[in-house]
Amino acid sequence: MTLGNTRFLLLLGLVSCAVIFTCSIFIGTETLDLGQAWRELRSLTPLSEAPTLSILLMQRIPRTLAAFLAGGGLAVAGCAFQALLRNPLATPYTLGVASAGALGAWVAFLLADVTAAIPLLALLTSKQVMAFLFAGLDVFLVYLLAARRIHTSPAVLLLAGVTLGMLANAGIMFSRYLARPDRLVNMDRWLMGGVDVLGYQPVLLLAVGVIPCAAVLLLQAARYDQFAFGTTLAAGRGVNIGRLQTTTFFVGSLITAVIVSEVGPIGFVGLIIPHGVRLLTGPSHRLLMPLSIVAGGAFLCACDIVARRILPGETPIGIITTMVGGPVFLYLLVRRRFSDWNV
Amino acid sequence: MMHRIDAEALAYSYTSGQRVLDDVSTHVATGEVTGIIGPNGAGKSTLLQLLCGLLSPESGNVLLNKSPLEQYTDRERARLVAYMPQSVSPAFSLTVREVVALGRFPHLGPFGSLGTPDHEIVQDCLGQTETSHLATRDFLSLSGGERQRVLLASVLAQEPQLLLLDEPTSSLDLPHEAAFFRQLRTLSGRGLGIVVVTHDINMAAQFCDRLVLLGKDHRLVNQGGPSEVLQADILTDAYGSPLLVGEHPQTGGPFVTAPVGGI
């Protein structure tokens, strides 16, 4: 990869991202009249009496930011898991992390009535904390399986992840069974994934969780490159294997848990984005990971545009990403070689 | 400056409790080629990994330039001591140049960016191992001999003082094996310290300055110059099976083979 090529790709990525970002702000169930928004801003009308400006500031912009943060976070977590497990199919979703996180958030829903009275307990059983605990437990179990044998086949890891995901889903089913019927509609909608946030609190929570975690993972890029040739060679080069594994599993679970607890389990972003970006950049994580963040963010914004505008009503975004990602996953699975992966 | 690793009474067991190395004391230093030989399961690879800190001894000490190895950070250690594993299976395809550039890791900053001097070192290492013409080839498309040379280039790019190799020639035919050992001799002539684990006693006899012989009981049987260590009674003791020692047809040095039908 020449430097010129690299710069061109970076530029292309950033431009297409900016285009999608802009589209995401202006395309929606109702097309936004920018002139109208500007007039409302100029006249200093209170937000409650300025419908266009209110849609722009309180719906479109937070929604776009949320989609970008969630997509970028899931994509970079996918890169990290794939590098560490040396497996192109390892993602927050296929490893069961997303489902486990969803179960955690779900449990938090159920506990909310019981724990609301006690502030400290309410904090400990908040959506975010519970999602992280469950996601972390899932990653730990998968890791135990991976560490037990040096050459764990992709099939074993995936089956483990899928099985844990199924267990988590069974837990979700059970809690749905226990839940009050009047709550089920809201809970079900959350489970399908959606970035239709209102206001900035969810965006802020996402930003606080995703940005530092993504930064930590990006700083490991050169170490992930060393993993290409296995742990012994990497260790001989001065990579602290234990620390890298712990950091990646912890931070990867955290980033997934934060995203899942805010926007629900959104599948396959961590699979198709790193795969697609890798086709352009080659396997170097120092290029792959930052571009995956941008591409993942743009991809989820694009899916959200489809959800709002092209499909009827407000289709849950998780359905769209899975409909796009599922076939890609199958395509990867049936091919013997994963393009540039030697599996 | 001379660099050395001293091992004092090393012992190591697997987590299952099975002893793989027992009370081994030895040393390796820059400017010489040390061969670690012995029967299957004697603990040769374990000793090598203990010497570069990839494993921690159950008891005993490893000193790098008189300081305990664990006092070095991973990167500091990797700038002095490089380790080349027996076989590698890259997770995805990389060009030969990219593979060699990976060796610069312990010298790079947090973002891992290679500067002009780094690229020059990579080029130099490709030249030293006669792999420059392969630079843009996919590593996975190389032959076994080419792969080992590229891997050697990548550990040389680490610019170590001591280079530890685990059975680097086990998949090579005899001419390629001899060529690889000649390369190691050349490197040691430039002041690099070489430690090589090998099954091939005759290659070790021909190309090593010092031999460390481990026995079936995971203990050190003998160490010293090839003609000192490679004696029929010592080898028979170490391998637990009779071995014959003759003369190399060209150099007259020790030449080891197995008897016909046992004795």
Coordinates of C-alpha atoms in Angstrom, one line a residue:
Chain A
M1 CA 0.0 0.0 0.0
T2 CA 1.6 3.2 -1.1
L3 CA 1.3 6.4 0.9
G4 CA -0.6 8.1 -2.0
N5 CA -3.1 5.3 -2.1
T6 CA -3.5 5.5 1.7
R7 CA -4.2 9.2 1.7
F8 CA -6.7 8.8 -1.2
L9 CA -8.6 6.1 0.7
L10 CA -8.6 8.1 3.9
L11 CA -9.9 11.1 1.9
L12 CA -12.5 9.0 0.1
G13 CA -13.7 7.5 3.4
L14 CA -14.0 10.8 5.1
V15 CA -15.8 12.4 2.2
S16 CA -18.4 9.6 1.9
C17 CA -18.8 9.7 5.6
A18 CA -19.5 13.4 5.6
V19 CA -22.1 12.9 2.7
I20 CA -23.9 10.2 4.6
F21 CA -23.7 12.3 7.8
T22 CA -25.3 15.3 6.0
C23 CA -28.0 13.1 4.4
S24 CA -28.8 11.6 7.7
I25 CA -29.6 15.0 9.2
F26 CA -31.8 16.2 6.4
I27 CA -33.5 13.0 5.2
G28 CA -36.3 11.6 7.3
T29 CA -40.0 10.9 7.6
E30 CA -40.3 14.6 6.8
T31 CA -37.8 16.4 4.7
L32 CA -36.2 19.2 6.7
D33 CA -36.6 22.7 5.4
L34 CA -33.2 24.3 6.3
G35 CA -34.4 27.8 5.5
Q36 CA -37.3 27.3 7.9
A37 CA -35.0 26.1 10.6
W38 CA -32.7 29.1 10.0
R39 CA -35.6 31.5 10.3
E40 CA -36.7 29.9 13.5
L41 CA -33.2 30.2 14.9
R42 CA -32.9 33.9 13.8
S43 CA -36.2 34.8 15.4
L44 CA -35.1 33.2 18.7
T45 CA -38.4 31.4 19.0
P46 CA -38.5 29.0 22.0
L47 CA -37.8 25.5 20.9
S48 CA -41.2 24.3 21.9
E49 CA -42.8 26.7 19.3
A50 CA -40.2 26.1 16.6
P51 CA -41.1 22.6 15.1
T52 CA -38.5 22.5 12.3
L53 CA -35.6 23.6 14.5
S54 CA -36.7 21.3 17.2
I55 CA -36.7 18.3 14.9
L56 CA -33.2 19.3 13.6
L57 CA -31.7 19.9 17.1
M58 CA -33.5 17.4 19.2
Q59 CA -34.1 14.5 16.8
R60 CA -32.0 14.5 13.6
I61 CA -28.6 15.6 15.0
P62 CA -28.7 13.4 18.2
R63 CA -29.9 10.5 16.1
T64 CA -27.1 10.9 13.6
L65 CA -24.5 11.2 16.3
A66 CA -25.9 8.2 18.1
A67 CA -25.8 6.1 14.9
F68 CA -22.3 7.2 14.2
L69 CA -21.0 6.4 17.7
A70 CA -22.7 3.1 17.8
G71 CA -21.6 2.0 14.4
G72 CA -18.1 3.1 14.8
G73 CA -17.8 1.5 18.3
L74 CA -19.2 -1.8 17.1
A75 CA -16.9 -1.8 14.1
V76 CA -13.7 -1.1 16.1
A77 CA -14.7 -3.7 18.7
G78 CA -15.1 -6.2 15.8
C79 CA -11.6 -5.4 14.6
A80 CA -10.1 -5.9 18.0
F81 CA -11.9 -9.2 18.7
Q82 CA -10.9 -10.5 15.2
A83 CA -7.3 -9.6 15.7
L84 CA -7.1 -11.1 19.2
L85 CA -8.8 -14.4 18.4
R86 CA -7.2 -14.5 14.9
N87 CA -10.6 -15.2 13.5
P88 CA -12.4 -13.1 10.9
L89 CA -15.8 -14.1 12.2
A90 CA -15.3 -13.0 15.8
T91 CA -17.5 -10.0 16.4
P92 CA -19.4 -8.6 19.4
Y93 CA -22.5 -10.2 17.9
T94 CA -21.2 -13.6 16.8
L95 CA -19.4 -14.1 20.1
G96 CA -22.7 -13.6 21.9
V97 CA -21.5 -10.4 23.6
A98 CA -24.3 -8.3 22.2
S99 CA -27.0 -10.8 23.3
A100 CA -25.5 -11.1 26.7
G101 CA -25.4 -7.4 27.0
A102 CA -29.0 -7.2 26.0
L103 CA -29.9 -9.8 28.6
G104 CA -28.1 -7.6 31.2
A105 CA -30.0 -4.5 30.1
W106 CA -33.1 -6.6 30.1
V107 CA -32.5 -7.7 33.7
A108 CA -32.0 -4.1 34.6
F109 CA -35.4 -3.3 33.2
L110 CA -37.0 -5.9 35.4
L111 CA -35.1 -4.9 38.5
A112 CA -35.9 -1.2 38.0
D113 CA -39.1 -1.5 40.1
V114 CA -37.4 -3.2 43.0
T115 CA -34.2 -1.2 43.1
A116 CA -35.5 2.3 42.4
A117 CA -36.0 3.1 46.0
I118 CA -32.3 2.6 46.9
P119 CA -30.0 5.0 45.0
L120 CA -26.8 3.0 45.2
L121 CA -28.5 -0.2 44.2
A122 CA -30.3 1.5 41.4
L123 CA -26.9 2.6 40.1
L124 CA -25.4 -0.8 40.4
T125 CA -28.4 -2.3 38.5
S126 CA -28.5 0.4 35.9
K127 CA -28.8 -0.7 32.2
Q128 CA -25.2 0.1 31.5
V129 CA -23.7 -1.7 34.5
M130 CA -25.8 -4.8 34.1
A131 CA -25.1 -4.9 30.3
F132 CA -21.4 -4.7 31.0
L133 CA -21.5 -7.4 33.6
F134 CA -23.3 -9.8 31.3
A135 CA -21.2 -9.0 28.3
G136 CA -18.0 -9.4 30.3
L137 CA -19.1 -12.8 31.6
D138 CA -19.9 -13.9 28.0
V139 CA -16.5 -12.8 26.7
F140 CA -14.8 -14.5 29.7
L141 CA -16.5 -17.8 28.9
V142 CA -15.6 -17.6 25.2
Y143 CA -12.1 -16.7 26.1
L144 CA -11.8 -19.7 28.5
L145 CA -12.8 -21.9 25.5
A146 CA -10.3 -20.2 23.2
A147 CA -7.4 -20.4 25.7
R148 CA -8.0 -24.0 26.5
R149 CA -6.5 -25.1 23.2
I150 CA -3.9 -23.3 21.3
H151 CA -5.5 -23.8 17.9
T152 CA -9.2 -23.4 18.6
S153 CA -10.9 -23.7 15.3
P154 CA -13.2 -20.9 14.2
A155 CA -16.1 -23.3 14.3
V156 CA -15.6 -24.0 18.0
L157 CA -15.4 -20.3 18.9
L158 CA -18.4 -19.5 16.8
L159 CA -20.5 -22.3 18.2
A160 CA -19.5 -21.3 21.7
G161 CA -20.5 -17.7 20.9
V162 CA -23.7 -18.7 19.2
T163 CA -24.6 -21.0 22.1
L164 CA -24.0 -18.4 24.7
G165 CA -26.1 -16.0 22.6
M166 CA -28.9 -18.5 22.5
L167 CA -28.6 -18.9 26.3
A168 CA -28.9 -15.1 26.7
N169 CA -31.9 -15.1 24.3
A170 CA -33.5 -17.8 26.4
G171 CA -33.0 -15.6 29.4
I172 CA -34.6 -12.7 27.6
M173 CA -37.6 -14.9 26.6
F174 CA -37.9 -15.9 30.2
S175 CA -37.9 -12.3 31.5
R176 CA -40.4 -11.4 28.8
Y177 CA -42.6 -14.1 30.2
L178 CA -42.3 -12.6 33.6
A179 CA -42.7 -8.9 32.5
R180 CA -45.9 -6.9 32.9
P181 CA -47.8 -7.0 29.6
D182 CA -48.0 -3.2 29.3
R183 CA -44.2 -3.0 29.3
L184 CA -43.7 -5.6 26.7
V185 CA -44.2 -3.3 23.7
N186 CA -41.4 -1.0 24.8
M187 CA -39.1 -3.8 25.7
D188 CA -39.6 -5.6 22.4
R189 CA -39.0 -2.4 20.4
W190 CA -35.7 -1.9 22.2
L191 CA -34.7 -5.4 21.5
M192 CA -34.9 -4.8 17.7
G193 CA -32.3 -2.1 18.0
G194 CA -32.9 1.6 17.1
V195 CA -31.0 4.8 17.1
D196 CA -34.2 6.9 17.3
V197 CA -33.0 8.8 20.3
L198 CA -34.5 12.0 21.6
G199 CA -32.3 14.7 23.0
Y200 CA -28.7 14.5 24.0
Q201 CA -28.6 12.3 27.1
P202 CA -28.2 9.0 25.2
V203 CA -25.7 10.6 22.9
L204 CA -23.7 11.8 25.8
L205 CA -23.7 8.4 27.4
L206 CA -22.6 6.8 24.1
A207 CA -19.9 9.4 23.6
V208 CA -18.5 8.9 27.2
G209 CA -18.5 5.2 26.7
V210 CA -17.4 4.8 23.1
I211 CA -14.8 7.5 22.6
P212 CA -12.3 6.5 25.3
C213 CA -12.8 2.8 24.7
A214 CA -12.2 3.3 20.9
A215 CA -9.1 5.4 21.7
V216 CA -7.7 2.6 23.9
L217 CA -8.4 0.0 21.2
L218 CA -6.8 2.2 18.5
L219 CA -3.7 2.5 20.6
Q220 CA -3.3 -1.3 20.5
A221 CA -3.3 -1.4 16.7
A222 CA 0.4 -2.0 16.3
R223 CA 0.2 -4.9 18.8
Y224 CA -2.7 -6.5 17.0
D225 CA -0.5 -6.5 13.9
Q226 CA 2.0 -8.5 15.8
F227 CA -0.7 -11.1 16.6
A228 CA -0.8 -12.0 12.9
F229 CA 2.0 -14.5 13.5
G230 CA 0.7 -15.9 16.7
T231 CA 1.3 -15.2 20.4
T232 CA 4.9 -16.5 20.8
L233 CA 6.4 -14.4 18.1
A234 CA 4.4 -11.4 19.4
A235 CA 5.6 -12.0 22.9
G236 CA 9.2 -12.3 21.7
R237 CA 8.8 -8.9 20.1
G238 CA 7.8 -7.3 23.4
V239 CA 4.0 -7.5 23.3
N240 CA 2.6 -8.2 26.7
I241 CA 0.1 -10.9 25.7
G242 CA -1.8 -11.1 28.9
R243 CA -2.2 -7.4 29.2
L244 CA -3.3 -7.1 25.6
Q245 CA -5.9 -9.9 26.0
T246 CA -7.3 -8.4 29.2
T247 CA -7.4 -4.9 27.8
T248 CA -9.1 -6.0 24.6
F249 CA -11.7 -8.3 26.2
F250 CA -12.5 -5.7 28.9
V251 CA -12.6 -2.6 26.7
G252 CA -14.3 -4.6 23.8
S253 CA -17.0 -5.8 26.2
L254 CA -17.4 -2.3 27.7
I255 CA -17.9 -0.6 24.4
T256 CA -20.4 -3.2 23.3
A257 CA -22.3 -3.1 26.5
V258 CA -22.6 0.7 26.4
I259 CA -23.8 0.6 22.8
V260 CA -26.3 -2.2 23.5
S261 CA -27.7 -0.6 26.6
E262 CA -28.4 2.6 24.6
V263 CA -29.5 1.5 21.2
G264 CA -30.2 -2.2 21.7
P265 CA -28.5 -5.2 20.1
I266 CA -27.5 -4.2 16.6
G267 CA -26.0 -7.1 14.7
F268 CA -23.3 -7.7 12.1
V269 CA -21.8 -4.1 12.0
G270 CA -18.6 -5.5 13.6
L271 CA -18.4 -8.2 11.0
I272 CA -19.1 -6.6 7.7
I273 CA -17.4 -3.3 8.3
P274 CA -13.9 -4.6 9.2
H275 CA -14.1 -7.1 6.4
G276 CA -15.1 -4.5 3.8
V277 CA -12.5 -2.0 5.0
R278 CA -9.8 -4.7 5.1
L279 CA -10.3 -5.3 1.4
L280 CA -9.3 -1.7 0.8
T281 CA -6.6 -1.2 3.3
G282 CA -5.0 -4.6 3.8
P283 CA -4.5 -6.2 7.2
S284 CA -2.5 -3.4 8.9
H285 CA -4.6 -2.4 12.0
R286 CA -3.1 1.0 12.2
L287 CA -5.1 1.8 9.0
L288 CA -7.9 -0.7 9.3
M289 CA -9.2 0.4 12.8
P290 CA -9.6 4.2 12.3
L291 CA -11.1 3.6 8.9
S292 CA -13.5 1.0 10.3
I293 CA -14.7 3.5 12.9
V294 CA -15.5 6.0 10.2
A295 CA -17.1 3.4 7.9
G296 CA -19.0 1.7 10.7
G297 CA -20.5 5.1 11.8
A298 CA -21.4 5.9 8.2
F299 CA -22.9 2.5 7.6
L300 CA -25.2 2.7 10.6
C301 CA -26.2 6.3 9.6
A302 CA -27.0 4.9 6.1
C303 CA -29.0 2.0 7.6
D304 CA -30.9 4.5 9.7
I305 CA -31.7 6.5 6.6
V306 CA -33.1 3.3 5.1
A307 CA -35.0 2.6 8.3
R308 CA -36.6 6.1 8.4
R309 CA -37.2 6.8 4.7
I310 CA -37.1 3.8 2.4
L311 CA -38.8 1.1 4.4
P312 CA -42.3 1.6 5.8
G313 CA -42.7 3.5 9.0
E314 CA -39.7 3.5 11.3
T315 CA -38.2 0.0 10.8
P316 CA -36.0 -1.1 13.7
I317 CA -32.4 -0.7 12.5
G318 CA -31.3 -4.0 14.0
I319 CA -33.5 -5.7 11.4
I320 CA -31.8 -3.9 8.6
T321 CA -28.2 -4.5 9.7
T322 CA -29.0 -8.2 10.1
M323 CA -30.7 -8.4 6.8
V324 CA -27.5 -6.9 5.2
G325 CA -25.0 -8.7 7.4
G326 CA -26.5 -12.1 7.5
P327 CA -25.9 -12.9 3.8
V328 CA -22.4 -11.4 4.1
F329 CA -21.6 -13.7 7.0
L330 CA -22.9 -16.7 5.2
Y331 CA -20.8 -15.8 2.2
L332 CA -17.7 -15.6 4.4
L333 CA -18.6 -18.9 6.0
V334 CA -19.0 -20.9 2.9
R335 CA -15.8 -19.7 1.3
R336 CA -12.8 -21.8 2.3
R337 CA -10.4 -18.8 2.6
F338 CA -11.6 -15.6 4.2
S339 CA -10.1 -13.4 1.5
D340 CA -6.8 -12.5 3.0
W341 CA -7.2 -14.5 6.2
N342 CA -5.3 -17.8 6.4
V343 CA -7.9 -19.9 8.3
Chain B
M1 CA 29.8 -4.2 24.3
M2 CA 29.3 -7.9 25.2
H3 CA 25.8 -9.1 26.0
R4 CA 25.0 -12.3 27.7
I5 CA 22.3 -14.4 29.4
D6 CA 23.1 -16.4 32.4
A7 CA 20.7 -19.2 33.6
E8 CA 21.1 -20.3 37.2
A9 CA 19.6 -23.7 38.3
L10 CA 16.5 -23.4 36.1
A11 CA 13.5 -25.7 36.7
Y12 CA 10.2 -25.7 35.0
S13 CA 7.1 -27.8 35.1
Y14 CA 3.9 -27.8 33.1
T15 CA 0.8 -26.8 34.9
S16 CA 0.0 -30.5 35.1
G17 CA 3.0 -30.8 37.4
Q18 CA 5.1 -32.7 34.9
R19 CA 8.8 -31.6 35.2
V20 CA 10.2 -30.6 31.8
L21 CA 13.5 -28.9 32.9
D22 CA 15.5 -29.6 36.1
D23 CA 18.4 -27.7 37.6
V24 CA 19.9 -26.4 34.3
S25 CA 22.7 -23.8 34.6
T26 CA 24.3 -22.3 31.4
H27 CA 25.1 -19.1 29.6
V28 CA 25.0 -17.7 26.2
A29 CA 26.8 -14.6 24.8
T30 CA 27.3 -12.4 21.8
G31 CA 29.8 -13.5 19.2
E32 CA 29.2 -17.2 19.5
V33 CA 26.8 -19.8 18.2
T34 CA 25.4 -22.0 21.0
G35 CA 23.5 -25.1 20.1
I36 CA 20.9 -26.7 22.4
I37 CA 20.6 -30.4 21.7
G38 CA 19.1 -33.5 23.3
P39 CA 16.4 -36.1 22.8
N40 CA 12.7 -35.3 22.2
G41 CA 11.0 -33.9 25.3
A42 CA 14.3 -33.1 27.1
G43 CA 13.2 -29.5 27.5
K44 CA 15.2 -27.8 24.7
S45 CA 12.5 -25.4 23.6
T46 CA 11.5 -24.8 27.2
L47 CA 15.0 -23.8 28.0
L48 CA 15.1 -21.4 25.0
Q49 CA 11.8 -19.8 26.0
L50 CA 13.1 -19.4 29.6
L51 CA 16.2 -17.7 28.3
C52 CA 14.2 -15.0 26.6
G53 CA 11.5 -14.6 29.3
L54 CA 8.6 -16.1 27.3
L55 CA 8.3 -18.5 30.2
S56 CA 9.1 -17.8 33.8
P57 CA 11.1 -20.4 35.7
E58 CA 9.6 -22.4 38.5
S59 CA 12.8 -21.9 40.4
G60 CA 16.2 -20.5 39.4
N61 CA 17.1 -17.2 37.8
V62 CA 17.7 -15.8 34.3
L63 CA 20.1 -12.9 34.2
L64 CA 20.3 -10.6 31.1
N65 CA 23.6 -8.7 31.4
K66 CA 23.8 -9.5 35.1
S67 CA 20.3 -8.1 35.8
P68 CA 17.3 -10.3 36.4
L69 CA 15.3 -10.7 33.2
E70 CA 12.0 -9.6 34.9
Q71 CA 13.5 -6.2 35.7
Y72 CA 13.4 -5.4 31.9
T73 CA 10.2 -4.2 30.3
D74 CA 8.9 -6.4 27.5
R75 CA 10.1 -3.9 24.9
E76 CA 13.5 -3.3 26.5
R77 CA 14.1 -7.1 26.5
A78 CA 12.9 -7.4 22.9
R79 CA 15.5 -4.8 21.8
L80 CA 18.3 -7.1 23.2
V81 CA 16.9 -10.6 22.7
A82 CA 14.9 -11.8 19.7
Y83 CA 13.0 -15.1 19.5
M84 CA 12.1 -17.0 16.4
P85 CA 9.5 -19.7 16.9
Q86 CA 9.7 -23.1 15.2
S87 CA 6.8 -22.5 12.9
V88 CA 4.4 -19.7 12.3
S89 CA 1.0 -19.6 10.7
P90 CA 0.1 -16.0 9.8
A91 CA -3.6 -15.3 10.3
F92 CA -3.8 -13.3 7.1
S93 CA -1.6 -12.7 4.1
L94 CA 1.1 -10.1 4.4
T95 CA 3.8 -9.2 1.9
V96 CA 7.4 -10.2 2.8
R97 CA 8.3 -6.5 3.4
E98 CA 5.3 -6.1 5.8
V99 CA 6.4 -9.3 7.6
V100 CA 10.0 -8.0 8.1
A101 CA 8.7 -4.5 9.1
L102 CA 6.8 -6.2 12.0
G103 CA 10.2 -6.9 13.5
R104 CA 10.7 -3.1 14.2
F105 CA 7.9 -3.2 16.9
P106 CA 10.0 -2.8 20.0
H107 CA 11.7 0.2 18.6
L108 CA 8.6 2.1 17.6
G109 CA 6.4 4.6 19.4
P110 CA 2.9 4.1 20.7
F111 CA 1.3 4.5 17.2
G112 CA 3.8 2.0 15.6
S113 CA 4.7 4.3 12.7
L114 CA 7.9 3.4 10.8
G115 CA 10.3 6.2 10.0
T116 CA 12.9 6.4 7.2
P117 CA 15.6 4.7 9.4
D118 CA 13.2 1.9 10.1
H119 CA 12.5 1.3 6.4
E120 CA 16.3 1.3 5.7
I121 CA 16.8 -1.3 8.4
V122 CA 14.0 -3.5 6.9
Q123 CA 15.7 -3.2 3.5
D124 CA 19.1 -4.1 5.0
C125 CA 17.6 -7.2 6.7
L126 CA 16.0 -8.3 3.4
G127 CA 19.4 -7.9 1.8
Q128 CA 21.3 -9.8 4.5
T129 CA 19.0 -12.8 4.2
E130 CA 18.9 -12.6 0.3
T131 CA 15.2 -12.0 0.3
S132 CA 15.1 -8.6 -1.3
H133 CA 13.7 -10.0 -4.6
L134 CA 10.8 -11.5 -2.6
A135 CA 9.8 -8.1 -0.9
T136 CA 6.5 -7.7 -2.6
R137 CA 5.5 -11.4 -2.6
D138 CA 2.8 -12.8 -0.4
F139 CA 4.4 -14.5 2.6
L140 CA 2.0 -17.5 2.3
S141 CA 3.1 -18.1 -1.3
L142 CA 6.8 -18.7 -0.3
S143 CA 8.5 -22.1 -0.1
G144 CA 9.6 -23.4 3.3
G145 CA 13.2 -22.3 2.9
E146 CA 12.1 -18.8 1.7
R147 CA 9.7 -18.5 4.7
Q148 CA 12.5 -19.3 7.2
R149 CA 14.8 -16.7 5.6
V150 CA 12.0 -14.1 5.7
L151 CA 11.3 -14.9 9.3
L152 CA 15.0 -14.6 10.1
A153 CA 14.9 -11.2 8.4
S154 CA 12.0 -10.1 10.5
V155 CA 13.8 -11.1 13.8
L156 CA 16.9 -9.4 12.5
A157 CA 14.9 -6.2 12.0
Q158 CA 14.4 -6.3 15.7
E159 CA 18.2 -5.4 15.9
P160 CA 18.8 -7.8 18.8
Q161 CA 22.1 -8.5 20.4
L162 CA 21.1 -12.1 21.0
L163 CA 19.0 -14.2 18.7
L164 CA 17.3 -17.4 19.9
L165 CA 15.9 -19.8 17.3
D166 CA 13.7 -22.8 18.0
E167 CA 14.4 -25.6 15.4
P168 CA 14.6 -23.2 12.5
T169 CA 15.6 -25.8 10.0
S170 CA 13.2 -28.7 10.9
S171 CA 11.3 -28.4 7.7
L172 CA 14.3 -27.8 5.3
D173 CA 16.2 -30.2 3.1
L174 CA 19.9 -30.7 3.8
P175 CA 21.3 -28.1 1.4
H176 CA 18.8 -25.5 2.6
E177 CA 19.5 -26.5 6.2
A178 CA 23.3 -26.0 5.7
A179 CA 22.7 -22.7 4.0
F180 CA 20.6 -21.5 6.9
F181 CA 23.3 -22.5 9.4
R182 CA 26.0 -20.8 7.3
Q183 CA 23.8 -17.7 7.5
L184 CA 23.8 -18.0 11.3
R185 CA 27.6 -18.2 11.3
T186 CA 27.9 -15.1 9.2
L187 CA 25.6 -13.2 11.6
S188 CA 27.6 -14.4 14.6
G189 CA 30.8 -13.2 12.8
R190 CA 29.2 -9.7 12.9
G191 CA 28.9 -10.0 16.7
L192 CA 25.4 -11.3 17.1
G193 CA 24.9 -14.0 19.7
I194 CA 23.1 -17.0 18.3
V195 CA 21.3 -19.7 20.3
V196 CA 19.7 -22.5 18.3
V197 CA 17.7 -25.5 19.3
T198 CA 18.2 -28.3 16.8
H199 CA 17.6 -32.0 16.4
D200 CA 20.4 -32.2 13.9
I201 CA 23.5 -33.0 16.0
N202 CA 25.7 -33.0 12.9
M203 CA 24.7 -29.5 11.9
A204 CA 25.2 -28.4 15.5
A205 CA 28.7 -30.1 15.5
Q206 CA 29.6 -28.3 12.3
F207 CA 28.3 -24.8 13.0
C208 CA 28.2 -24.3 16.7
D209 CA 30.9 -23.0 19.0
R210 CA 29.3 -24.4 22.1
L211 CA 26.8 -27.1 22.7
V212 CA 24.4 -27.5 25.6
L213 CA 23.3 -31.1 25.9
L214 CA 20.1 -31.9 27.8
G215 CA 19.2 -35.5 28.7
K216 CA 16.1 -37.6 28.9
D217 CA 15.8 -36.8 32.6
H218 CA 15.5 -33.0 31.7
R219 CA 18.8 -32.2 33.3
L220 CA 22.0 -30.8 31.8
V221 CA 24.2 -33.7 30.7
N222 CA 27.2 -31.7 29.4
Q223 CA 28.2 -28.4 27.8
G224 CA 31.2 -27.2 26.0
G225 CA 32.8 -27.4 22.5
P226 CA 31.4 -29.9 20.0
S227 CA 34.3 -32.4 20.3
E228 CA 34.1 -32.2 24.1
V229 CA 30.3 -32.9 24.3
L230 CA 29.8 -35.2 21.3
Q231 CA 31.3 -38.4 22.7
A232 CA 29.7 -41.7 22.3
D233 CA 29.3 -42.4 26.1
I234 CA 28.0 -38.9 26.9
L235 CA 25.4 -39.0 24.0
T236 CA 24.3 -42.5 24.8
D237 CA 23.7 -41.4 28.4
A238 CA 21.7 -38.3 27.3
Y239 CA 19.6 -40.0 24.6
G240 CA 19.1 -43.2 26.6
S241 CA 20.0 -45.1 23.4
P242 CA 23.3 -46.0 21.9
L243 CA 24.8 -43.6 19.4
L244 CA 28.1 -43.8 17.4
V245 CA 30.5 -41.0 16.9
G246 CA 32.8 -40.9 13.9
E247 CA 34.6 -38.2 11.9
H248 CA 33.1 -35.7 9.5
P249 CA 34.4 -36.6 6.0
Q250 CA 35.6 -33.1 5.4
T251 CA 36.5 -31.4 8.7
G252 CA 37.4 -34.4 10.8
G253 CA 35.2 -33.1 13.5
P254 CA 32.7 -35.3 15.4
F255 CA 30.0 -37.0 13.2
V256 CA 27.1 -38.7 15.0
T257 CA 24.9 -41.5 13.7
A258 CA 22.8 -44.4 15.0
P259 CA 24.0 -48.0 14.9
V260 CA 22.5 -50.6 12.6
G261 CA 19.9 -52.7 14.4
G262 CA 21.0 -51.5 17.9
I263 CA 23.8 -52.8 20.0

